[in-house]
Coordinates of C-alpha atoms in Angstrom, one line a residue:
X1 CA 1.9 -17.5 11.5
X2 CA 1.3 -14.8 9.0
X3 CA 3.5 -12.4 8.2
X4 CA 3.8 -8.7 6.6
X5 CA 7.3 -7.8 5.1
X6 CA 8.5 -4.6 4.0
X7 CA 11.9 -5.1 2.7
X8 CA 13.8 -7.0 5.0
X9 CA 11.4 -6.3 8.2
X10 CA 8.8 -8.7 9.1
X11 CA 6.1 -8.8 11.5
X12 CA 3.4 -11.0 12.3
X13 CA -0.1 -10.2 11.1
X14 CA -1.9 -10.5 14.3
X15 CA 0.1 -7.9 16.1
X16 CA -0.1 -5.6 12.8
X17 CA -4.0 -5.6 13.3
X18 CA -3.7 -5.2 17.0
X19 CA -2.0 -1.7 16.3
X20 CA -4.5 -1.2 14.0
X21 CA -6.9 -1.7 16.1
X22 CA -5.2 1.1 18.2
X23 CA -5.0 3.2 15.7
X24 CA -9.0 2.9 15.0
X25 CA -9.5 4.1 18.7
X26 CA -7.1 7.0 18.4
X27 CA -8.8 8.2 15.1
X28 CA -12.3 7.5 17.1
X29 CA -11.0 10.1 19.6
X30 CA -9.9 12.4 16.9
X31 CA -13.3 12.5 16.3
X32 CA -13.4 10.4 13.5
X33 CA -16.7 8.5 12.7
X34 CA -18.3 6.4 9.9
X35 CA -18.6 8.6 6.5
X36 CA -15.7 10.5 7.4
X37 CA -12.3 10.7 5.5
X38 CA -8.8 10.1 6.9
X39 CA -6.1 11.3 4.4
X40 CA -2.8 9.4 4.2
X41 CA 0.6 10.9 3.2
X42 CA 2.4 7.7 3.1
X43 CA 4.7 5.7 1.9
X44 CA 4.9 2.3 1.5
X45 CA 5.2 1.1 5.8
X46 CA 3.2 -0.9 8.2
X47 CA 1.7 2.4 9.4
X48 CA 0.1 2.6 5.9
X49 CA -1.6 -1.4 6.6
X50 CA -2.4 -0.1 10.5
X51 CA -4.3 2.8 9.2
X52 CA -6.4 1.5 6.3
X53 CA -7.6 -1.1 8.5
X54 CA -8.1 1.1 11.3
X55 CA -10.3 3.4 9.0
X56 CA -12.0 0.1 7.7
X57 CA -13.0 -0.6 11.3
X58 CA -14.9 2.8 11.7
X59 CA -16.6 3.0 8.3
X60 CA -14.6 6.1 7.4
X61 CA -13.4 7.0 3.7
X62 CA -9.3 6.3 3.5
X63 CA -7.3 8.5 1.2
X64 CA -4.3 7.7 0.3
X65 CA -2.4 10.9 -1.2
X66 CA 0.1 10.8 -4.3
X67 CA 3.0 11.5 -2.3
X68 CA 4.8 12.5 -5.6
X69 CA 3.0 15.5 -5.6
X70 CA 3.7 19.3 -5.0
X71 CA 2.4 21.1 -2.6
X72 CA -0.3 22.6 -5.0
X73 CA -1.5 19.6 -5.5
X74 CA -1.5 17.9 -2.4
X75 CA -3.4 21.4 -1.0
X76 CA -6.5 20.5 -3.5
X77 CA -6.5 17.3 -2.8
X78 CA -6.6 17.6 1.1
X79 CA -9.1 21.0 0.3
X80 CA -11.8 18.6 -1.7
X81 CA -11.7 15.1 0.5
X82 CA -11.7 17.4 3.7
X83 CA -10.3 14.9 5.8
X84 CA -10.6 14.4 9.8
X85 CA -6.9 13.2 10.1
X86 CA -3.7 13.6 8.2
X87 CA -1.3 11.0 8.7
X88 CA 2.3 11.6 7.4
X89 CA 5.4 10.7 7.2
X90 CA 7.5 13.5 8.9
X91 CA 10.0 13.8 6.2
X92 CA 7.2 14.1 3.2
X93 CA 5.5 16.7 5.4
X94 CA 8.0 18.8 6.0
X95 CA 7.6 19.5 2.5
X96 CA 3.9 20.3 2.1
X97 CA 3.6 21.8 5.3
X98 CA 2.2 25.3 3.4
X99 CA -0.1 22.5 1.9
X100 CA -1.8 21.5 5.2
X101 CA -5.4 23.6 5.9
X102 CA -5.6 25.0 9.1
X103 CA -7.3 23.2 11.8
X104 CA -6.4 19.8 10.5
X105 CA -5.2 17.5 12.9
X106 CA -1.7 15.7 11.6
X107 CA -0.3 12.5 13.2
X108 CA 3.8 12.2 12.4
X109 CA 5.0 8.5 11.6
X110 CA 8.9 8.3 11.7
X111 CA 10.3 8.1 8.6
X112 CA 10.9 4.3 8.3
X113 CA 14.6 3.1 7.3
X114 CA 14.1 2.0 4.1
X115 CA 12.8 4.7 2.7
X116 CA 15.8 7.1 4.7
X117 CA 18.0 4.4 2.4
X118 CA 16.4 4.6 -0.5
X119 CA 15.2 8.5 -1.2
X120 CA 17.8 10.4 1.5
X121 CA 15.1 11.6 3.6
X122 CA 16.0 13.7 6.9
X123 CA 13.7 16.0 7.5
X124 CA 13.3 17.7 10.6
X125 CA 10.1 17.9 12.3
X126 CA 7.2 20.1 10.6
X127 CA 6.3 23.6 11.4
X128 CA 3.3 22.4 13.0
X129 CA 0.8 23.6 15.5
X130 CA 0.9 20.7 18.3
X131 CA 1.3 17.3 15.8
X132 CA 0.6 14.1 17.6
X133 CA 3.5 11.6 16.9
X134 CA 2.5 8.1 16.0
X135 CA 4.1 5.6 18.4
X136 CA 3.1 8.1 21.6
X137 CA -0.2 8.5 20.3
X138 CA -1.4 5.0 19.6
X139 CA 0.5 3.9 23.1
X140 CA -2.2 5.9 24.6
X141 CA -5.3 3.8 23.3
X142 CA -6.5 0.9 23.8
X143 CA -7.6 -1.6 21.0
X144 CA -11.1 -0.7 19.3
X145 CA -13.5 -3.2 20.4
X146 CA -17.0 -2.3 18.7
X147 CA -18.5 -3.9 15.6
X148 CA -17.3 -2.6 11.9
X149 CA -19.9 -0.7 10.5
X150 CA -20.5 -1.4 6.4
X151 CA -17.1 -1.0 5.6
X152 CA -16.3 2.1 2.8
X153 CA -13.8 2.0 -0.2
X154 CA -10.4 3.8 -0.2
X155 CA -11.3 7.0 -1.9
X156 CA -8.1 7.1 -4.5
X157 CA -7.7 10.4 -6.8
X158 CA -7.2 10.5 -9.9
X159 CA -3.8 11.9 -11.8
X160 CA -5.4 14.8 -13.1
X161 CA -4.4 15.0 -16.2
X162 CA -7.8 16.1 -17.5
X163 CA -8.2 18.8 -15.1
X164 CA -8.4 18.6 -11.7
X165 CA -7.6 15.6 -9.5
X166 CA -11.1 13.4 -9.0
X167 CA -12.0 11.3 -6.4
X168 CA -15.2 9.0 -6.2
X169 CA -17.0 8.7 -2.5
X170 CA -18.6 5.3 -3.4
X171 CA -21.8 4.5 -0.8
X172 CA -20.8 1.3 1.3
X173 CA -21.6 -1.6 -0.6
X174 CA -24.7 -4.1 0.4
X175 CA -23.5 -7.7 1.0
X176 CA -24.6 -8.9 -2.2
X177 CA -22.2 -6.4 -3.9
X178 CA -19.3 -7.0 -1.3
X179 CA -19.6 -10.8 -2.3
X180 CA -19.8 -9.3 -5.8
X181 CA -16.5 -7.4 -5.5
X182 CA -14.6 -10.2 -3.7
X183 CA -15.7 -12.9 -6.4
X184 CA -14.3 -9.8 -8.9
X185 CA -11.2 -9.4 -7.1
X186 CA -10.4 -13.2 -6.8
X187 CA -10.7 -13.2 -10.8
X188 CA -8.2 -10.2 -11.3
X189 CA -5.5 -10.8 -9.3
X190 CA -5.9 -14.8 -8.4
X191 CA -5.4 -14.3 -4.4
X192 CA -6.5 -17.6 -2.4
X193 CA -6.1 -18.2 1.1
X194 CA -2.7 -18.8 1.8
X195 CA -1.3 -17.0 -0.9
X196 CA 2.4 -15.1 -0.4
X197 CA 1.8 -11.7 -2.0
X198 CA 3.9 -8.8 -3.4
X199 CA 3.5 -5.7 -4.0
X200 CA 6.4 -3.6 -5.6
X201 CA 4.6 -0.1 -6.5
X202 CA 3.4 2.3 -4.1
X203 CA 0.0 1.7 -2.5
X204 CA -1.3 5.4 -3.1
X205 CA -2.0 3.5 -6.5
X206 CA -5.7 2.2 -6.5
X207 CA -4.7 -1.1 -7.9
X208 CA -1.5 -2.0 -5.6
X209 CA -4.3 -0.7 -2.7
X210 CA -7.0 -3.1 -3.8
X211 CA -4.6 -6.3 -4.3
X212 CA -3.1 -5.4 -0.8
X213 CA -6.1 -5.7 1.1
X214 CA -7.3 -8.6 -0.4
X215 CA -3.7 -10.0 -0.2
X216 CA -3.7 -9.0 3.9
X217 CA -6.7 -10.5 4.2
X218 CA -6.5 -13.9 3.1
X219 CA -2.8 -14.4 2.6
X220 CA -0.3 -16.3 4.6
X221 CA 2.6 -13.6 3.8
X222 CA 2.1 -9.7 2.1
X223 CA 5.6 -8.3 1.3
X224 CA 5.5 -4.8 0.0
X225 CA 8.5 -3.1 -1.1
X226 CA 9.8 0.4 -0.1
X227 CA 11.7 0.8 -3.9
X228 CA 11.3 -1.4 -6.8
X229 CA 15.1 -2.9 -7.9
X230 CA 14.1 -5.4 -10.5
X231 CA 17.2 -8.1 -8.9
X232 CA 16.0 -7.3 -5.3
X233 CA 12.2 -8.3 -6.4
X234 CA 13.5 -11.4 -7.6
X235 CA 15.4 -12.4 -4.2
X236 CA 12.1 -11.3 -2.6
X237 CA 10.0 -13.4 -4.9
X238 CA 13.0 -16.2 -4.2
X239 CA 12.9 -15.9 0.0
X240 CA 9.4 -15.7 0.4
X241 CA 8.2 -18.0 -2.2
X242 CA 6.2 -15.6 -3.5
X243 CA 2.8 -16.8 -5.7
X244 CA 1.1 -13.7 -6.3
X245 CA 2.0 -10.7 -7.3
X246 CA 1.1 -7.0 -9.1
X247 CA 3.4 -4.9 -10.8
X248 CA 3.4 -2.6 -13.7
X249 CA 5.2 -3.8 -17.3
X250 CA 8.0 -0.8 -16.6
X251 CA 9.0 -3.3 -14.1
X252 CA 9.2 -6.4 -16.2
X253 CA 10.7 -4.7 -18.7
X254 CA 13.8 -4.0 -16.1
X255 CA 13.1 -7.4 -15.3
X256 CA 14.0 -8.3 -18.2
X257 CA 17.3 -5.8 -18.9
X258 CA 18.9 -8.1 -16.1
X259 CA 21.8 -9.8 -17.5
X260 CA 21.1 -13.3 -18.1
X261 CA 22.9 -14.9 -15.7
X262 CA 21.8 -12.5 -12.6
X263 CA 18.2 -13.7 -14.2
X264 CA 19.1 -17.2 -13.5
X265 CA 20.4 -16.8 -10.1
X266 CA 17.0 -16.8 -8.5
X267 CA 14.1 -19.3 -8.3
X268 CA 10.8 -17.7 -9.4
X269 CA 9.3 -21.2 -10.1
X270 CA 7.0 -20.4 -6.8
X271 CA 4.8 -17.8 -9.0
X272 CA 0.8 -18.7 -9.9
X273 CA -0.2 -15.6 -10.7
X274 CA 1.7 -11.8 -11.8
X275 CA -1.3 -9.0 -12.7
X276 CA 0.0 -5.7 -14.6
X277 CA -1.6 -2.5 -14.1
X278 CA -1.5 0.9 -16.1
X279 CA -0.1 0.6 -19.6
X280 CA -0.4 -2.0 -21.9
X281 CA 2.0 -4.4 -21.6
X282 CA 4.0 -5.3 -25.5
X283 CA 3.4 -8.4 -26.6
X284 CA 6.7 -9.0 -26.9
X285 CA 7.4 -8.0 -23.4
X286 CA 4.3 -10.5 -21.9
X287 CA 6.1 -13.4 -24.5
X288 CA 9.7 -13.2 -22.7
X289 CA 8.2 -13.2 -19.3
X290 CA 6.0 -16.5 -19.8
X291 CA 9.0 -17.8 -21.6
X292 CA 10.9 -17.0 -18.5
X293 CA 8.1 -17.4 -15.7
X294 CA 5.5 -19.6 -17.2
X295 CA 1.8 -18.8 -17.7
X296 CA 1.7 -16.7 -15.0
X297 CA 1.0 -13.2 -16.7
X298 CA -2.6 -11.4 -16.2

């Protein structure tokens, strides 16, 4: 059985892509169809898995959206990728609602619990012109049943700090270059079948986004994490018997603030393979974590 963790909520992978599945036939109806974009407002949640896949399985562009950012910013973004679909969570909409063009059509996820527990969300529902809300929505479909068109790439934006926000539509790859990017990916971030997987930043992040769906697609268990707490992450890695795993070296180094002792208390021993992202990671900062870990730092 392979499972798909966020925090302390599991499911099983096969029902995860039967939703997903669901969700591909909803999006269909929306009028969704290969070369088209679907925007996400998300944050980490099964929804997030259900509809990447679900936009994999009709060829369309997925874009994940910083959810981070202002309404300003969320409005270009949404204005340039001129998506199908907008999928949201209802308490981050409620605070871009003025950022939504007219005419789009916007599917409300519930808010899950960990993020209510973690960021104090409890927005009411959106100002809205008719939104479509998740669970009633895909219970009206049934699973999509026709064969994948060439899958496209999530379609992640840059930070903008030199100007706008950027975002590359990359033309579906040919099969050499999708064994190309799979032999790449297997290099970068180590994942083999059967791996255990974390993720502990958010998956609007292209690299978190990459490792995830190489992770959900080989891996015997994906956990993802709705907050990263440097001593929760190490129960996680602990419970789960974690091998793999991407981070950022912010992370480690609040890793590594942990006293000693609360250090100590978990087994980490189960870890093959940790990739950093972003900034370079101090030398000093990669030294204490193999002396801790092993060689296990990318």
């Amino acid at each position: 059985m392979s499972l798909v963790v966020l925090d302390e909520r599991e499911v099983e992978r096969d029902g995860l892509m039967l939703r997903a599945r669901r969700v591909a036939a909803g999006l269909a109806g929306l009028g969704v169809a290969e070369g088209d974009t679907v925007a996400l407002l998300l944050r980490n949640d099964f929804a997030f898995l259900e509809a990447s896949q679900a936009a994999t399985m009709l060829g369309a562009y997925l874009v994940p959206v910083n959810w981070h950012g202002q309404s300003a910013e969320v409005r270009y973004v949404l204005g340039d990728c001129a998506p199908k679909v907008l999928i949201a969570h209802r308490d981050l909409l409620a605070n871009v609602c003025d950022a939504i063009p007219a005419g789009l059509t916007v599917v409300v996820v519930p808010t899950p619990p960990e993020s209510e527990q973690h960021y104090g969300s409890g927005a009411t529902a959106p100002a809205l012109d008719g939104p479509l809300e998740w669970e009633s929505w895909l219970a009206r479909h049934e699973p999509w049943d026709r064969p994948a068109p060439a899958s496209r790439s999530t379609m992640i934006y840059t930070s903008g700090t030199t100007g706008r926000p950027k975002g590359v539509r990359r033309q579906p790859a040919t099969p050499e270059q999708t064994l190309a990017i799979a032999a790449m990916f297997r290099h970068v971030y180590g994942v083999r079948p059967a791996a255990r997987s974390l993720v502990a930043g958010p998956l609007y992040h292209s690299s978190p986004n990459a490792f995830m769906r190489q992770a959900l697609a080989q891996g015997e268990v994906f956990v993802m994490q709705s907050r990263f707490d440097a001593e929760r992450t190490l129960a996680t890695i602990e419970r789960y018997r974690i091998t793999h795993a991407v981070m950022v070296p912010t992370m480690f180094v609040r890793l590594l603030k942990l006293p000693r002792e609360v250090r100590e208390r978990y087994d980490v021993r189960s870890l093959e393979w940790v990739t950093h992202t972003a900034a370079p990671c101090p030398v000093e900062v990669k030294k204490a974590l193999i002396d801790w870990w092993g060689p296990v730092v990318v």
